Structure formats: structure tokens, C-alpha cells
């Protein structure tokens, strides 16, 4: 087990759950090029972890299955450090030097939050660690500067996001959903997927009747799936194998390439994940379940 914390130092730990777009409708485009969305989002128990402790000077370290991919990118581009710097500007003198450790368990550039989830966990974690009085709304404004998905990752509970992702309505009655996440470990560029989208003015999510989650999900879609499949045909293979493993509904999350399959029970999800791992040992495959209800 990796440990970077000096003996006796107080550590703040913050989970960075994966973000799943259960449905994503592209309803328009802003004049600055960003797309308007109507997206149903939830979060999973699977995710990255941020650990923070005081240090003589700022530091940053990474461990976990996907640490190497991030280490190859320049540190300056890391959203964790951008989040730290932005919050420090807002926090002033209370923002003492910190060592931040990122346990990178989620594949990078994969449509399930990744960098946005890490940035959001850094903002939440540092707000606690520095004990600063910044309201959720202000934290979301800071988050939006880092990426369109950061405000929803800050909320980390089932929600519908509109605008480019910043107009959030939380949902308190979504059940816990067993899932398998699968990714062929080939990245897809988000701007490229949006660029290839044929129709940018699609219908929004339909109205949901009470207690009818599966029919509601079945009626919805991810508008980014067709352009993403054109860029990366492996996504077809991912969806096919999830379906053959018994998923009730299969869909891509975000701009891909991670797809999820919904299963009846966590046991079903675990055995489907075992089957997929045997079939495609070089993929990222993870059985997990969503975090239901309001954020704790
Ligand atoms: O905001 P973020 O850095 O996550 O977005 C990456 C890219 O994805 C943007 O530069 C933009 O090209 C595209 N995007 C978009 N509409 C959104 C979100 C992202 O066009 N709502």
C-alpha cells in the first residue's frame, strides 16, 4: 500500500467517484462553441482518491493503475494542481502549503469524469483541509473554470445537468444501480466527438413519471455515441460484449470510450465483469454500483 504521509500528519481524504452520464442529449450550441446538454448523471463507488496533508512546500504524487498515463502529461496541466491554485487564490492566508496525493484508479480521457472528478475532490478536500468558508455555489463557480463537468462532480449525487453542465438539479430518489464499466483503453478526444456530431439540436430528456427509471432510461440516449463509435469502432465491441454478458441496458458515458451495462444485482455485475475480463484481459473492466440519494 502506497503511503506518502509523514507519521502524525493530519490527512484529509476525499473520494473522486466516477461520473456516469446515464443519458446525454445535446440540445444546442452556444456562440462560443460549447454544446448545450440535458444529461442525467450519477456517480459510482468506483473512483479515484485524493489525499492531502500539510507539508513544508507544495507537493504532488500519483499512484494507482493509471498513474503512468498521467505522469507522462506535464504536471502543470494536471487539473488537481489547477484546482489547488484557484482555491488558494480565493482562500488567501489560510491556504498553507500541502502535499496532494492522487490515487488514479480510473482510466484517463474515458468519459467518466476522471480529471473533473479529481479537480472536484481537490476543491472539496482543500476546502475542508484549509477550513475555509466558501459556499458550494462559489466552489461550483471556481470548478466551472476548470471544466464543464467539474460542478456536477462537486455535487456527486444523482442529478440532471443542463447548460454546458453547470445548471444542476439534484435527484434524491434514484435507486442504487449495479453497473459494469468497460473501456478498451483507447482514448477518444472530447472536442473531436462534439465536432463530428451531425445534429446539435436534439430533443431534451423526456419527462419521467414517478418510479419508472428503466422505461425512462430506455427512452433516452447518449447523442455522443454515434460520433464516438465512428472515431473508435472498438466501442461497438465493448457494447456487444456487455450486452452478451447479460446487461439490461448498455450505453456509452460522456464522450467515451467507457460504456456501462446496467445489471439487476451486484452479483450479476461481478460475474459479468469476470466474464469480460477473461474475454478482453487488456481492457479496463470494473463492477460497481452507483451512489444513490443526496450527497453525504
Ligand atoms: O470543459 P471541458 O474541458 O471538459 O471540455 C473539453 C472540450 O469538450 C471543450 O473544449 C469543448 O470542445 C468540448 N465540450 C463542448 N460542450 C460541452 C462540454 C465540452 O463542446 N458542454
XYZ file of C-alpha atoms and ligand atoms in Angstrom:
317
model
C 0.000 0.000 0.000
C 1.439 3.358 -1.065
C 1.896 5.863 1.740
C 3.235 9.371 1.361
C 2.103 10.788 4.701
C 4.648 11.625 7.414
C 3.888 9.941 10.756
C 1.488 12.068 12.794
C 0.426 14.418 9.980
C -3.313 15.116 9.694
C -4.620 13.765 6.421
C -7.765 14.794 4.562
C -9.112 12.095 2.244
C -11.691 12.809 -0.422
C -13.270 10.338 -2.847
C -13.417 11.258 -6.528
C -16.207 8.987 -7.799
C -16.535 8.174 -11.491
C -19.230 10.224 -13.247
C -21.672 8.275 -15.395
C -23.870 10.002 -17.971
C -26.850 7.614 -17.873
C -28.285 9.746 -20.699
C -26.852 12.707 -22.589
C -28.881 14.737 -25.070
C -27.214 17.563 -26.995
C -29.863 20.275 -27.302
C -27.980 23.232 -28.805
C -24.713 25.086 -29.116
C -23.510 28.359 -27.572
C -21.899 31.056 -29.664
C -18.519 30.177 -28.054
C -18.785 26.642 -29.480
C -19.661 24.815 -26.230
C -22.642 22.489 -26.533
C -25.829 22.721 -24.509
C -26.717 19.453 -22.816
C -29.575 17.786 -20.994
C -27.829 14.987 -19.148
C -28.825 12.513 -16.440
C -25.780 11.869 -14.289
C -24.909 9.594 -11.413
C -21.713 8.586 -9.602
C -20.207 5.244 -8.667
C -18.418 3.692 -5.728
C -15.503 3.135 -8.143
C -13.291 6.194 -8.376
C -10.023 7.958 -7.708
C -8.940 9.150 -4.258
C -7.330 12.444 -3.231
C -5.224 12.616 -0.045
C -3.999 15.917 1.366
C -1.621 16.727 4.222
C 0.400 19.741 5.361
C 3.973 19.925 4.047
C 6.884 22.392 4.160
C 6.199 23.139 0.472
C 3.542 22.156 -2.066
C 3.951 18.643 -3.452
C 2.124 16.263 -5.768
C 2.390 12.498 -6.206
C 0.391 9.874 -8.088
C -0.139 6.130 -7.592
C -2.682 3.615 -8.895
C -3.359 1.630 -12.070
C -3.392 4.661 -14.373
C -0.668 6.739 -12.696
C 1.803 6.274 -15.554
C -0.543 7.776 -18.145
C -0.820 10.933 -16.044
C 2.862 11.114 -15.206
C 3.572 11.377 -18.938
C 1.481 14.572 -19.132
C 3.124 17.709 -17.775
C 2.358 18.390 -14.137
C 1.258 21.941 -14.950
C -1.693 20.624 -16.964
C -2.964 18.499 -14.117
C -6.429 19.631 -13.058
C -5.655 18.749 -9.422
C -2.949 21.402 -9.296
C -5.041 23.919 -11.227
C -7.833 23.343 -8.681
C -5.399 23.845 -5.764
C -4.103 27.093 -7.271
C -7.568 28.519 -7.982
C -8.843 27.703 -4.490
C -5.710 29.192 -2.947
C -6.422 32.483 -4.750
C -9.883 32.510 -3.179
C -8.687 31.326 0.269
C -5.859 33.773 0.949
C -3.714 33.306 4.073
C -5.387 30.077 5.276
C -4.096 28.221 2.214
C -0.900 26.767 3.707
C 1.413 24.506 1.649
C 0.077 20.993 1.076
C 1.226 17.684 -0.351
C -1.530 16.213 -2.517
C -1.587 12.555 -3.472
C -3.798 11.237 -6.277
C -4.669 7.537 -6.375
C -5.542 7.161 -10.065
C -7.837 4.152 -10.390
C -9.940 5.384 -13.325
C -8.762 5.326 -16.937
C -7.750 8.752 -18.276
C -9.800 10.582 -21.004
C -12.516 7.981 -20.805
C -15.873 9.778 -20.449
C -16.355 9.045 -16.735
C -15.130 12.268 -15.191
C -11.524 11.443 -14.478
C -9.795 14.813 -14.355
C -13.035 16.632 -13.489
C -13.736 14.231 -10.609
C -10.179 14.714 -9.332
C -10.461 18.518 -9.601
C -13.784 18.480 -7.735
C -12.379 16.207 -4.987
C -9.371 18.532 -4.651
C -11.652 21.563 -4.235
C -13.843 19.775 -1.661
C -10.853 18.271 0.147
C -8.863 21.509 0.332
C -11.908 23.465 1.497
C -12.075 21.063 4.462
C -8.322 20.816 4.980
C -7.817 24.576 4.995
C -11.077 25.044 6.889
C -12.221 27.847 4.636
C -15.660 29.311 4.446
C -16.546 29.022 0.768
C -20.151 28.208 -0.144
C -20.999 25.347 -2.503
C -22.157 27.836 -5.172
C -18.816 29.651 -5.103
C -16.925 26.360 -5.228
C -19.002 25.400 -8.287
C -18.085 28.715 -9.958
C -14.399 28.013 -9.344
C -14.940 24.451 -10.624
C -16.546 25.614 -13.858
C -13.342 27.491 -14.716
C -11.592 24.095 -14.706
C -14.076 22.253 -16.908
C -17.756 21.945 -17.769
C -18.108 18.702 -15.749
C -16.486 19.931 -12.528
C -19.660 21.482 -10.992
C -21.569 18.189 -11.381
C -18.622 16.266 -9.920
C -18.720 18.656 -6.947
C -22.379 17.730 -6.376
C -21.556 13.974 -6.625
C -25.122 12.723 -6.343
C -27.722 11.768 -8.960
C -28.652 14.889 -10.910
C -29.765 16.393 -14.191
C -27.345 18.951 -15.638
C -28.270 21.478 -18.296
C -26.491 24.432 -19.899
C -22.980 23.195 -20.588
C -23.260 21.214 -17.361
C -23.405 23.972 -14.746
C -27.196 24.236 -14.348
C -27.757 21.387 -11.888
C -30.957 19.888 -10.427
C -30.224 17.159 -7.894
C -32.329 13.978 -7.724
C -32.967 12.337 -4.348
C -34.952 9.268 -5.369
C -32.696 7.469 -7.843
C -32.116 3.868 -6.778
C -28.660 2.360 -6.377
C -27.811 0.772 -9.749
C -25.370 -2.158 -10.184
C -23.095 -1.486 -13.161
C -20.185 -2.826 -15.128
C -17.844 -0.197 -16.586
C -15.774 -1.286 -19.584
C -13.211 0.635 -21.596
C -10.920 -0.639 -24.391
C -8.177 1.691 -23.072
C -8.080 3.741 -26.216
C -8.796 7.439 -25.666
C -11.277 9.494 -27.664
C -10.862 13.272 -27.940
C -13.906 15.086 -26.494
C -13.689 18.110 -28.871
C -13.367 15.696 -31.834
C -16.515 13.792 -30.780
C -18.510 17.039 -30.433
C -17.163 18.236 -33.801
C -18.436 15.114 -35.572
C -21.913 15.406 -34.094
C -24.374 15.737 -37.019
C -27.379 17.218 -35.211
C -26.756 19.736 -32.440
C -30.403 20.492 -31.669
C -31.896 17.255 -30.407
C -34.934 16.842 -28.123
C -34.238 17.126 -24.356
C -34.829 14.273 -21.889
C -38.475 13.269 -21.694
C -40.479 13.821 -18.543
C -40.043 10.974 -16.029
C -43.079 9.508 -14.310
C -42.505 8.533 -10.676
C -40.724 5.217 -10.047
C -40.166 4.418 -13.690
C -36.412 4.565 -14.018
C -35.831 1.768 -16.548
C -38.533 2.902 -19.037
C -37.212 6.461 -18.669
C -33.647 5.328 -19.335
C -34.706 3.200 -22.288
C -36.376 6.221 -23.914
C -33.211 8.314 -23.543
C -29.838 8.022 -25.283
C -26.324 9.388 -25.489
C -26.138 11.628 -28.562
C -22.336 11.418 -28.496
C -22.355 7.659 -29.040
C -22.697 7.699 -32.852
C -19.826 10.155 -33.492
C -17.634 8.409 -30.870
C -18.244 4.994 -32.493
C -17.185 6.455 -35.858
C -13.889 7.618 -34.329
C -13.353 4.426 -32.317
C -15.182 1.325 -33.661
C -13.914 -0.641 -30.603
C -16.872 0.950 -28.750
C -19.186 -1.380 -30.733
C -17.249 -4.353 -29.388
C -17.464 -3.025 -25.802
C -21.253 -2.587 -26.038
C -21.728 -6.004 -27.714
C -19.801 -7.851 -25.014
C -21.656 -6.031 -22.202
C -24.961 -6.992 -23.830
C -23.876 -10.617 -24.279
C -22.827 -10.700 -20.609
C -26.476 -10.059 -19.696
C -26.735 -6.268 -19.183
C -30.301 -4.912 -19.149
C -29.210 -1.646 -20.765
C -25.891 -0.750 -22.378
C -24.716 2.760 -23.207
C -21.601 4.902 -23.568
C -20.821 7.523 -20.889
C -19.851 11.107 -21.782
C -17.770 11.324 -24.951
C -16.488 7.744 -24.435
C -14.950 5.391 -24.703
C -16.176 3.924 -21.370
C -19.501 2.095 -21.723
C -21.649 0.867 -18.877
C -24.020 -2.046 -18.568
C -26.838 -1.987 -16.016
C -27.391 -5.261 -14.131
C -30.126 -6.459 -11.808
C -27.840 -7.266 -8.883
C -24.235 -6.544 -7.894
C -23.587 -10.322 -8.047
C -24.734 -10.353 -11.709
C -22.490 -7.338 -12.388
C -19.499 -9.044 -10.752
C -19.869 -12.271 -12.724
C -20.362 -10.314 -15.983
C -17.175 -8.347 -15.181
C -15.273 -11.626 -14.595
C -16.521 -12.930 -17.959
C -15.484 -9.712 -19.778
C -12.045 -9.736 -18.142
C -11.475 -13.276 -19.406
C -12.572 -12.237 -22.918
C -10.612 -8.959 -23.011
C -7.802 -9.079 -20.437
C -6.326 -5.815 -21.760
C -9.462 -3.724 -21.086
C -10.485 -1.748 -18.007
C -13.448 -3.663 -16.580
C -14.995 -2.772 -13.224
C -18.133 -3.975 -11.467
C -19.501 -1.283 -9.167
C -22.727 0.342 -8.050
C -23.977 3.895 -8.144
C -24.150 6.197 -5.142
C -27.864 6.836 -4.693
C -29.642 9.727 -2.989
C -28.243 13.007 -1.679
C -24.506 13.518 -1.112
C -23.387 12.551 2.361
O -14.929 21.690 -20.332
P -14.037 20.562 -20.743
O -12.581 20.927 -20.686
O -14.340 19.290 -20.055
O -14.365 20.302 -22.289
C -13.448 19.786 -23.206
C -13.899 20.146 -24.628
O -15.119 19.464 -24.951
C -14.234 21.617 -24.845
O -13.092 22.353 -25.196
C -15.255 21.570 -25.970
O -14.598 21.441 -27.226
C -15.991 20.280 -25.722
N -17.253 20.497 -24.964
C -18.365 21.010 -25.614
N -19.525 21.194 -24.902
C -19.610 20.833 -23.599
C -18.502 20.302 -22.921
C -17.316 20.135 -23.639
O -18.319 21.326 -26.799
N -20.765 21.002 -22.945
